Coordinates of C-alpha atoms in Angstrom, one line a residue:
M296 CA -5.5 -30.2 -35.0
R297 CA -9.2 -30.2 -35.7
K298 CA -8.9 -33.3 -37.9
A299 CA -6.7 -34.9 -35.2
F300 CA -9.3 -34.3 -32.6
L301 CA -12.0 -35.9 -34.8
V302 CA -9.8 -38.9 -35.3
F303 CA -9.1 -39.0 -31.5
T304 CA -12.9 -38.9 -30.8
I305 CA -13.9 -41.6 -33.3
T306 CA -11.0 -43.9 -32.3
S307 CA -11.7 -43.4 -28.6
L308 CA -15.4 -44.3 -28.9
A309 CA -14.6 -47.3 -31.1
I310 CA -12.0 -48.6 -28.6
V311 CA -14.3 -48.1 -25.6
G312 CA -17.2 -49.8 -27.4
L313 CA -15.1 -52.7 -28.3
L314 CA -13.7 -53.0 -24.8
Y315 CA -17.2 -52.8 -23.3
Y316 CA -18.1 -56.1 -25.1
V317 CA -14.9 -57.7 -23.8
N318 CA -15.1 -56.5 -20.2
W319 CA -17.8 -54.3 -18.7
K320 CA -15.2 -52.8 -16.3
F321 CA -13.9 -50.7 -19.1
L322 CA -17.1 -48.7 -19.0
F323 CA -15.5 -46.3 -16.5
L324 CA -13.3 -45.0 -19.4
L325 CA -16.5 -43.4 -20.8
L326 CA -16.7 -41.2 -17.7
I327 CA -13.3 -39.8 -18.6
L328 CA -13.4 -39.7 -22.4
V329 CA -16.9 -38.5 -23.0
P330 CA -16.6 -35.2 -21.1
L331 CA -13.3 -34.5 -22.8
I332 CA -14.9 -35.2 -26.2
L333 CA -17.8 -32.9 -25.4
L334 CA -15.4 -30.1 -24.3
G335 CA -13.4 -30.6 -27.5
I336 CA -16.6 -30.4 -29.7
Y337 CA -17.6 -27.2 -27.8
D338 CA -14.1 -25.7 -28.4
M339 CA -14.4 -26.4 -32.2
F340 CA -17.6 -24.4 -32.5
Q341 CA -17.1 -21.5 -30.0
S342 CA -15.8 -18.3 -31.5
K343 CA -14.2 -16.3 -28.6
R344 CA -10.9 -18.2 -28.2
T345 CA -8.9 -18.8 -31.4
I346 CA -6.4 -21.1 -29.7
R347 CA -9.2 -23.4 -28.5
R348 CA -11.0 -23.3 -31.8
N349 CA -7.9 -24.3 -33.8
F350 CA -6.6 -26.7 -31.2
P351 CA -9.7 -28.3 -29.5
L352 CA -9.2 -29.5 -26.0
L353 CA -5.4 -29.3 -26.2
G354 CA -5.7 -25.5 -26.4
R355 CA -7.1 -25.4 -22.9
L356 CA -3.8 -26.5 -21.6
R357 CA -2.3 -23.1 -22.6
Y358 CA -4.8 -21.2 -20.4
L359 CA -4.3 -23.6 -17.5
L360 CA -0.5 -23.1 -17.6
E361 CA -1.0 -19.4 -17.9
S362 CA -3.2 -19.2 -14.8
M363 CA -0.6 -21.2 -12.9
G364 CA 2.2 -18.9 -14.0
P365 CA 2.5 -16.7 -10.9
E366 CA 2.6 -19.7 -8.5
M367 CA 5.0 -21.6 -10.7
R368 CA 7.4 -18.6 -10.9
Q369 CA 7.1 -17.8 -7.2
Y370 CA 7.7 -21.4 -5.9
F371 CA 10.0 -23.0 -8.5
I372 CA 11.7 -20.3 -10.7
E373 CA 12.3 -17.1 -8.8
T374 CA 15.4 -16.7 -6.7
D375 CA 15.2 -15.1 -3.2
L376 CA 15.9 -11.7 -4.8
E377 CA 13.8 -11.8 -8.0
G378 CA 10.2 -11.7 -6.8
K379 CA 8.1 -8.6 -7.5
P380 CA 6.8 -6.3 -6.0
F381 CA 8.4 -8.0 -2.9
N382 CA 11.1 -10.7 -3.2
R383 CA 11.2 -13.7 -0.9
L384 CA 13.8 -12.2 1.4
Q385 CA 11.5 -9.3 2.1
R386 CA 8.5 -11.5 2.6
N387 CA 10.3 -13.9 4.8
I388 CA 11.5 -11.2 7.2
V389 CA 7.9 -10.2 7.8
Y390 CA 6.8 -13.9 8.3
Q391 CA 9.6 -14.6 10.7
R392 CA 9.1 -11.5 12.8
S393 CA 5.3 -11.9 12.9
K394 CA 5.8 -15.5 14.2
K395 CA 8.6 -14.5 16.5
E396 CA 11.0 -16.9 14.7
N397 CA 14.7 -16.5 14.2
D398 CA 15.2 -13.7 11.6
T399 CA 19.0 -13.9 11.4
N400 CA 20.7 -15.0 8.2
P401 CA 23.9 -17.0 7.7
F402 CA 26.9 -16.5 5.5
G403 CA 26.5 -12.8 4.6
T404 CA 24.4 -10.7 2.4
Q405 CA 22.9 -12.0 -0.9
L406 CA 22.7 -8.4 -2.2
D407 CA 25.2 -7.1 -4.8
V408 CA 26.9 -4.3 -2.7
Y409 CA 28.5 -2.8 -5.8
K410 CA 25.3 -2.6 -7.7
E411 CA 23.9 0.9 -8.5
G412 CA 21.2 1.7 -5.9
Y413 CA 22.7 -0.3 -3.0
E414 CA 22.2 1.5 0.2
W415 CA 23.6 1.3 3.7
I416 CA 23.6 3.0 7.1
N417 CA 26.8 4.8 8.2
H418 CA 27.4 3.3 11.6
S419 CA 29.5 5.0 14.3
I420 CA 32.6 4.0 16.1
R421 CA 30.9 5.3 19.2
A422 CA 27.8 3.2 18.8
I423 CA 25.2 3.4 21.6
P424 CA 24.2 0.3 23.6
F425 CA 20.6 -0.6 22.6
V426 CA 19.4 -0.3 26.1
E427 CA 20.1 3.5 26.0
V428 CA 17.6 4.1 23.2
D429 CA 13.8 4.1 23.5
E430 CA 12.6 0.8 22.1
N431 CA 9.1 2.3 21.3
P432 CA 9.5 6.0 20.7
R433 CA 6.4 8.2 20.2
V434 CA 5.9 11.1 17.7
R435 CA 3.6 13.9 18.8
I436 CA 1.3 15.0 16.0
G437 CA -0.5 18.3 16.3
S438 CA 0.3 21.9 15.2
S439 CA -0.2 24.9 17.5
Q440 CA -3.8 25.0 16.3
C441 CA -4.6 21.4 17.3
E442 CA -6.5 21.0 20.6
K443 CA -6.1 17.2 20.8
P444 CA -2.6 16.2 19.6
Y445 CA -1.9 12.5 19.2
E446 CA 1.2 10.5 20.3
A447 CA 1.8 8.1 17.4
S448 CA 4.1 5.1 17.1
L449 CA 7.0 5.2 14.7
F450 CA 5.5 2.4 12.5
N451 CA 1.7 2.0 11.8
I452 CA -0.9 0.4 9.5
S453 CA -1.3 2.2 6.3
A454 CA -4.6 3.0 4.5
M455 CA -6.4 -0.2 3.5
S456 CA -10.2 -0.1 3.1
Y457 CA -12.8 -2.5 4.4
G458 CA -14.0 -3.8 1.1
S459 CA -10.6 -4.2 -0.4
L460 CA -9.7 -6.2 2.7
S461 CA -12.0 -8.7 4.4
K462 CA -13.7 -8.0 7.7
N463 CA -11.5 -10.6 9.3
A464 CA -8.4 -8.9 8.0
I465 CA -9.7 -5.5 9.3
L466 CA -10.5 -7.1 12.7
A467 CA -7.0 -8.6 13.0
L468 CA -5.3 -5.4 12.0
N469 CA -7.3 -3.3 14.5
A470 CA -6.8 -5.8 17.3
G471 CA -3.0 -5.9 16.5
A472 CA -2.9 -2.1 16.6
Q473 CA -4.6 -2.1 20.0
Q474 CA -2.1 -4.8 21.3
G475 CA 0.9 -3.0 20.0
G476 CA -0.1 0.6 20.7
F477 CA 0.0 1.9 17.1
Y478 CA -2.7 3.3 14.8
H479 CA -4.8 1.7 12.1
N480 CA -5.6 3.9 9.0
T481 CA -9.1 3.1 7.6
G482 CA -8.4 3.7 4.0
E483 CA -10.9 5.7 2.0
G484 CA -13.6 3.0 2.1
G485 CA -15.2 4.5 5.2
L486 CA -15.3 3.9 8.9
S487 CA -16.8 0.5 9.8
K488 CA -17.6 -1.2 13.0
Y489 CA -14.7 -3.5 12.4
H490 CA -12.4 -0.4 12.8
L491 CA -13.9 0.4 16.2
T492 CA -12.9 -2.7 18.2
G493 CA -10.3 -1.1 20.3
G494 CA -7.3 0.1 18.2
D495 CA -6.5 3.7 17.5
V496 CA -7.9 4.8 14.1
V497 CA -6.9 7.4 11.5
W498 CA -10.0 8.1 9.4
N499 CA -9.0 8.5 5.8
I500 CA -11.5 10.6 3.8
G501 CA -11.2 10.4 0.1
T502 CA -12.9 12.0 -2.8
G503 CA -15.9 9.7 -2.5
Y504 CA -16.5 10.9 1.1
F505 CA -17.5 7.4 2.2
S506 CA -19.2 7.3 5.6
C507 CA -19.6 11.1 5.5
R508 CA -21.5 11.8 2.2
N509 CA -24.8 12.9 1.0
E510 CA -26.9 10.9 -1.6
D511 CA -25.4 13.0 -4.4
G512 CA -21.8 12.1 -3.3
T513 CA -21.0 15.5 -1.8
F514 CA -19.5 15.9 1.7
S515 CA -21.9 15.7 4.7
Y516 CA -20.7 17.7 7.7
D517 CA -23.3 16.2 9.9
A518 CA -22.3 12.6 9.1
F519 CA -18.7 13.5 9.5
T520 CA -19.2 15.1 12.9
I521 CA -20.9 12.0 14.3
R522 CA -18.1 9.7 13.4
A523 CA -15.2 12.1 13.9
N524 CA -16.0 12.3 17.5
Y525 CA -15.7 8.6 18.2
D526 CA -13.1 8.1 20.9
A527 CA -11.2 5.6 18.7
V528 CA -10.8 8.1 15.9
K529 CA -7.5 9.9 16.8
M530 CA -6.8 11.8 13.5
I531 CA -8.5 12.7 10.2
E532 CA -6.7 12.3 6.9
I533 CA -7.9 14.1 3.7
K534 CA -6.9 11.8 0.8
F535 CA -5.8 13.6 -2.3
S536 CA -4.1 10.6 -4.0
Q537 CA -2.4 7.3 -3.4
G538 CA 0.8 6.1 -4.8
A539 CA -0.6 3.2 -6.9
K540 CA -3.0 5.3 -8.9
P541 CA -2.6 9.0 -8.2
G542 CA -5.1 11.2 -10.0
H543 CA -7.4 8.3 -10.7
G544 CA -9.6 7.7 -7.6
G545 CA -10.2 4.5 -5.7
I546 CA -11.7 1.4 -7.3
L547 CA -13.8 -1.3 -5.6
P548 CA -14.9 -4.0 -8.0
K549 CA -18.7 -4.8 -7.8
E550 CA -17.8 -8.4 -6.9
K551 CA -16.6 -7.1 -3.5
V552 CA -19.5 -4.8 -2.8
T553 CA -21.7 -6.5 -0.2
D554 CA -24.8 -5.1 1.4
E555 CA -22.8 -4.2 4.5
I556 CA -20.1 -2.4 2.5
A557 CA -22.6 -0.4 0.6
E558 CA -24.3 0.6 3.9
I559 CA -20.9 1.6 5.5
R560 CA -19.9 3.7 2.4
L561 CA -23.5 5.2 2.0
V562 CA -23.7 4.0 -1.6
S563 CA -25.8 1.6 -3.7
K564 CA -24.5 -1.8 -4.8
G565 CA -24.5 -3.7 -8.0
H566 CA -21.8 -1.8 -9.7
D567 CA -18.1 -0.9 -9.3
I568 CA -17.6 1.8 -6.7
L569 CA -15.3 4.5 -8.3
S570 CA -14.2 7.5 -6.3
P571 CA -13.9 10.7 -8.3
P572 CA -10.4 11.8 -9.3
S573 CA -10.6 15.0 -7.3
H574 CA -12.5 16.6 -4.3
S575 CA -15.8 18.5 -4.6
A576 CA -15.7 20.0 -1.1
F577 CA -12.9 22.4 -2.3
T578 CA -11.3 23.5 -5.5
T579 CA -8.5 25.8 -4.5
P580 CA -5.7 25.8 -1.9
L581 CA -7.5 28.5 0.0
E582 CA -10.7 26.5 0.0
L583 CA -8.7 23.5 1.3
M584 CA -7.7 25.6 4.3
D585 CA -11.3 26.4 5.0
F586 CA -12.1 22.7 4.8
V587 CA -9.3 21.9 7.2
K588 CA -10.7 24.4 9.7
L589 CA -14.2 22.8 9.2
L590 CA -12.9 19.3 9.9
R591 CA -10.9 20.5 12.9
K592 CA -14.1 22.1 14.3
G593 CA -16.3 19.1 13.5
S594 CA -13.8 16.7 15.1
G595 CA -13.4 18.7 18.3
G596 CA -9.8 19.8 17.6
K597 CA -8.2 16.5 16.5
P598 CA -5.2 16.5 14.1
I599 CA -6.2 17.1 10.5
G600 CA -3.8 16.0 7.7
M601 CA -3.6 15.1 4.1
K602 CA -2.4 12.1 2.1
I603 CA -0.8 12.8 -1.3
C604 CA 1.4 11.3 -3.9
I605 CA 3.4 14.1 -5.4
G606 CA 2.8 15.0 -9.0
N607 CA 3.0 18.6 -10.1
K608 CA 5.4 20.3 -7.7
S609 CA 3.7 23.6 -8.1
E610 CA 0.5 22.3 -6.7
F611 CA 2.1 21.2 -3.4
L612 CA 3.8 24.6 -3.2
S613 CA 0.4 26.2 -3.7
I614 CA -0.8 24.4 -0.6
C615 CA 2.2 25.7 1.3
K616 CA 1.5 29.2 0.1
A617 CA -2.1 28.9 1.3
M618 CA -1.0 27.8 4.7
V619 CA 1.3 30.7 5.0
E620 CA -1.3 33.2 3.7
T621 CA -4.1 32.0 6.0
K622 CA -1.9 30.9 8.9
T623 CA -3.9 27.7 8.9
Y624 CA -1.8 24.6 9.3
L625 CA -2.2 21.0 8.5
D626 CA -1.1 18.8 11.4
F627 CA 0.5 16.1 9.3
I628 CA 1.1 15.2 5.7
T629 CA 1.3 11.6 4.6
V630 CA 3.5 11.2 1.5
D631 CA 2.8 8.1 -0.5
G632 CA 5.4 7.0 -3.1
G633 CA 4.5 6.0 -6.6
E634 CA 5.7 2.5 -5.7
G635 CA 2.7 2.2 -3.3
G636 CA 0.3 -0.8 -3.8
T637 CA -3.4 -1.3 -4.0
G638 CA -5.9 -4.1 -4.7
A639 CA -6.9 -2.7 -8.1
A640 CA -5.2 -0.2 -10.4
P641 CA -4.6 0.2 -14.1
Q642 CA -1.1 -1.0 -14.9
E643 CA 0.0 2.3 -16.5
Y644 CA -0.8 4.1 -13.2
S645 CA 1.0 1.6 -11.0
D646 CA 4.1 1.8 -13.3
H647 CA 4.3 5.3 -14.6
V648 CA 2.3 7.8 -12.5
G649 CA 3.5 9.5 -9.3
M650 CA 6.8 10.5 -7.8
P651 CA 8.7 7.7 -6.1
L652 CA 8.9 8.0 -2.3
R653 CA 12.5 9.0 -1.8
D654 CA 12.3 12.0 -4.2
A655 CA 8.8 12.9 -2.8
L656 CA 9.9 12.8 0.8
A657 CA 12.9 15.0 0.2
F658 CA 10.8 17.5 -1.8
V659 CA 8.0 17.7 0.8
Y660 CA 10.4 18.2 3.7
D661 CA 12.3 20.9 1.8
A662 CA 9.1 22.7 0.8
L663 CA 7.8 22.7 4.3
N664 CA 11.2 23.8 5.7
G665 CA 11.5 26.4 3.0
F666 CA 8.2 28.0 3.9
D667 CA 9.1 27.7 7.6
L668 CA 6.2 25.3 8.2
K669 CA 8.0 22.1 9.2
D670 CA 7.9 22.8 12.9
Q671 CA 4.0 22.7 12.7
I672 CA 3.6 19.6 10.5
K673 CA 4.7 16.0 10.9
I674 CA 5.6 14.0 7.8
I675 CA 4.3 10.4 7.6
C676 CA 5.5 8.2 4.7
S677 CA 4.2 5.1 3.0
G678 CA 5.5 3.1 0.1
K679 CA 7.1 -0.4 0.4
V680 CA 8.1 0.1 4.0
I681 CA 8.9 -3.4 5.3
T682 CA 12.1 -3.4 7.5
G683 CA 13.8 -1.3 10.1
F684 CA 16.2 -0.1 7.5
D685 CA 13.3 1.2 5.4
I686 CA 12.2 3.2 8.4
I687 CA 15.7 4.7 9.0
R688 CA 16.0 5.5 5.3
N689 CA 12.7 7.4 5.3
L690 CA 13.6 9.3 8.5
S691 CA 16.9 10.3 6.9
L692 CA 15.0 11.9 4.0
G693 CA 12.6 13.9 6.2
A694 CA 9.9 11.6 7.5
D695 CA 8.8 11.6 11.2
L696 CA 7.1 8.2 11.1
C697 CA 6.1 5.5 8.7
N698 CA 3.1 3.5 7.6
S699 CA 3.0 0.1 5.9
A700 CA 0.2 -1.6 4.1
R701 CA 1.7 -4.7 2.3
G702 CA 4.0 -5.4 5.2
M703 CA 1.0 -5.7 7.5
M704 CA -0.7 -7.8 4.9
F705 CA 2.2 -10.2 4.9
A706 CA 1.9 -10.4 8.7
L707 CA -1.7 -11.4 8.2
G708 CA -0.6 -14.3 6.0
C709 CA -0.6 -12.7 2.5
I710 CA 1.5 -14.9 0.1
Q711 CA 1.6 -12.3 -2.7
A712 CA -0.7 -14.4 -4.9
L713 CA -1.6 -11.2 -6.8
E714 CA -5.3 -11.9 -6.8
C715 CA -6.4 -8.9 -4.7
H716 CA -8.5 -7.5 -7.5
A717 CA -10.3 -10.8 -8.3
N718 CA -12.0 -11.5 -4.9
T719 CA -10.2 -14.9 -4.9
C720 CA -7.4 -14.2 -2.4
P721 CA -6.4 -17.6 -1.1
T722 CA -5.4 -16.3 2.4
G723 CA -8.7 -14.5 3.1
V724 CA -7.0 -11.1 3.3
A725 CA -8.2 -9.3 0.2
T726 CA -11.6 -11.0 -0.5
Q727 CA -15.2 -10.8 0.5
D728 CA -15.8 -14.5 -0.2
P729 CA -17.0 -16.0 3.1
E730 CA -15.5 -19.4 2.4
L731 CA -12.0 -17.8 1.9
M732 CA -12.1 -15.2 4.6
K733 CA -13.1 -17.7 7.3
G734 CA -9.6 -19.2 7.0
L735 CA -8.2 -16.0 8.5
V736 CA -8.6 -16.1 12.3
P737 CA -8.4 -12.6 13.7
E738 CA -7.4 -13.7 17.2
E739 CA -4.4 -15.5 15.8
K740 CA -3.3 -13.0 13.1
S741 CA -3.7 -9.9 15.3
V742 CA -0.9 -11.2 17.5
R743 CA 1.3 -11.6 14.4
V744 CA 0.6 -8.0 13.3
A745 CA 1.5 -6.7 16.8
R746 CA 4.7 -8.8 16.8
Y747 CA 5.8 -7.7 13.4
Q748 CA 5.3 -4.0 14.2
H749 CA 7.2 -4.4 17.5
E750 CA 10.1 -6.3 16.0
T751 CA 10.4 -3.9 13.1
V752 CA 10.5 -0.8 15.3
K753 CA 13.0 -2.5 17.6
S754 CA 15.2 -3.3 14.5
A755 CA 15.0 0.4 13.5
M756 CA 16.0 1.6 16.9
D757 CA 18.9 -1.0 17.0
L758 CA 20.2 0.4 13.7
M759 CA 20.0 3.9 15.1
A760 CA 22.0 2.9 18.1
S761 CA 24.6 1.4 15.8
A762 CA 24.8 4.8 14.1
G763 CA 25.3 6.5 17.5
I764 CA 21.8 8.1 17.4
K765 CA 19.5 8.1 20.4
H766 CA 16.3 9.6 19.0
P767 CA 14.5 9.4 15.6
D768 CA 14.5 13.3 15.4
D769 CA 18.3 13.1 15.1
V770 CA 18.4 11.0 11.9
D771 CA 19.4 13.3 9.1
R772 CA 20.5 12.9 5.5
T773 CA 24.1 12.0 6.4
V774 CA 23.0 8.7 7.9
V775 CA 22.3 6.8 4.7
S776 CA 24.7 6.3 1.8
T777 CA 23.8 5.0 -1.7
R778 CA 25.9 3.7 -4.5
V779 CA 25.3 6.1 -7.5
D780 CA 27.4 3.9 -9.8
R781 CA 30.0 1.2 -9.5
T782 CA 32.7 3.7 -8.3
K783 CA 30.7 6.6 -6.8
V784 CA 29.0 6.7 -3.4
Q785 CA 27.0 9.6 -2.0
T786 CA 25.0 10.3 1.1
F787 CA 21.4 11.5 0.9
Y788 CA 22.7 14.9 2.0
E789 CA 24.8 15.1 -1.2
I790 CA 22.0 13.7 -3.4
Y791 CA 19.2 15.9 -1.9
P792 CA 20.9 19.1 -0.6
E793 CA 18.6 20.7 2.0
L794 CA 17.0 24.1 1.6
D795 CA 17.6 26.8 4.1
K796 CA 14.7 27.4 6.5
G797 CA 12.4 30.1 5.3
C798 CA 14.0 30.5 1.9
L799 CA 10.8 30.0 0.0
L800 CA 8.9 32.8 1.7
Y801 CA 10.4 35.5 -0.6
E802 CA 11.2 35.3 -4.3
S803 CA 14.6 36.8 -3.8
T804 CA 15.8 33.8 -1.7
V805 CA 14.1 31.0 -3.7
P806 CA 16.8 28.5 -4.9
K807 CA 17.1 28.2 -8.7
E808 CA 15.8 24.7 -8.9
F809 CA 12.6 25.7 -7.1
L810 CA 12.0 29.1 -8.8
Y811 CA 9.9 27.9 -11.8
F812 CA 7.5 25.9 -9.6
W813 CA 7.4 28.6 -7.0
K814 CA 6.4 31.2 -9.5
K815 CA 3.8 28.9 -11.0
A816 CA 2.3 28.1 -7.5
S817 CA -0.7 30.2 -6.3
A818 CA -2.7 30.0 -3.1
A819 CA -5.8 30.9 -5.2
K820 CA -5.7 27.9 -7.5
F821 CA -4.1 24.5 -8.0

């Protein structure tokens, strides 16, 4: 190929030179051929890319086609059910609801109803008219120790940081939350002015303690107290881990770290911002309980919770034991499934670390119920929650309410370009590039966020009515069935048998499947 390129170069120049003497108009060919020839010469002598060195100029076509791969597959190759992490059917239902377009489908389901993993709701012969159910139910979050409980919506905006998302995206989400009466989780990137434009806020505090940290990265109680008492901040969430990269800590590439973001997070710029993998404010479950009491005091009695992707079961049971021993209760626990998403995570973490949401939800509910703590604590779930059915499925497994991150991103206009980590998001959602983010108009997109949330909650309540259920609290594990294999169907009640209330308080009553983890768990250490 190198010889062929040299022949091409010499021949091209000879032809152009000859044509120039015949007709000066052929000079424009030089403007095309000379740059190509120079690129080819550069390829021959560069040493980083073998393909380009061995196949000058032509080798560049390989990298061009590779860069276009995601778009080519999404628009020309994938069927409606093949896209990952969300297929076209899932994305379209968000787009349609956010724009208040017709979201009905003709000619029946495209899903294989006999495929392993297919799920459905068990409807009732005595279905309830939709007008008899609350179209927008509220969930009261606050234990007996909470002085300022919060009435939350059934469906809310999950944790997404300013920095990972653009300021226009944050403004649109917060305004949408205000219009629709649901909350907006800040993500671990700190509390910015863009989160304080009118919507209810859940302040997520991760291991980096952004917006409430000292110069050495430790927790600052004074900085926390100032911000936690803002009227917009309704709840405080201690982040242990997130589903996309549990045990790893957050990542914000340096390309996204602007002066403003560094100021909000109380960090310096010019390098990737990496959150530590674990907290420094506490090291044991008992110390965690002290931290919870400290945050409750500093916030004036607002709900204090935690966000966790379940890993070692014994560690979560240790937290439960610490709550029982100290009689200090979390107000809520956000369970993030291993299928959760993020703007930047190592692939191995995204693919192979963290318990998937369904298993995690069932485990957390059973653990809290087994320690007789569930009446004090609400369970929030996140992890690929897109539709009303997703909400019902999670309620069936033990959740009290749901969060969505990527669903809300689709409502903002996200097209799943998979460029969140590169600062090149074409829709202005996940970028700090001013030229790209200006395409996202908060006043327009906030309306779409509010519409999507409203229509999705309405869909969930409609499904409940079809099952003969009036209130989300009445959704149990018998409501949803799943195909275990081609000929076997089970409800979640059969797949995840519930524990008896209080059975984990004493060793003599601990079920066999929990006994190993129960014995390993200790309130004195993780």
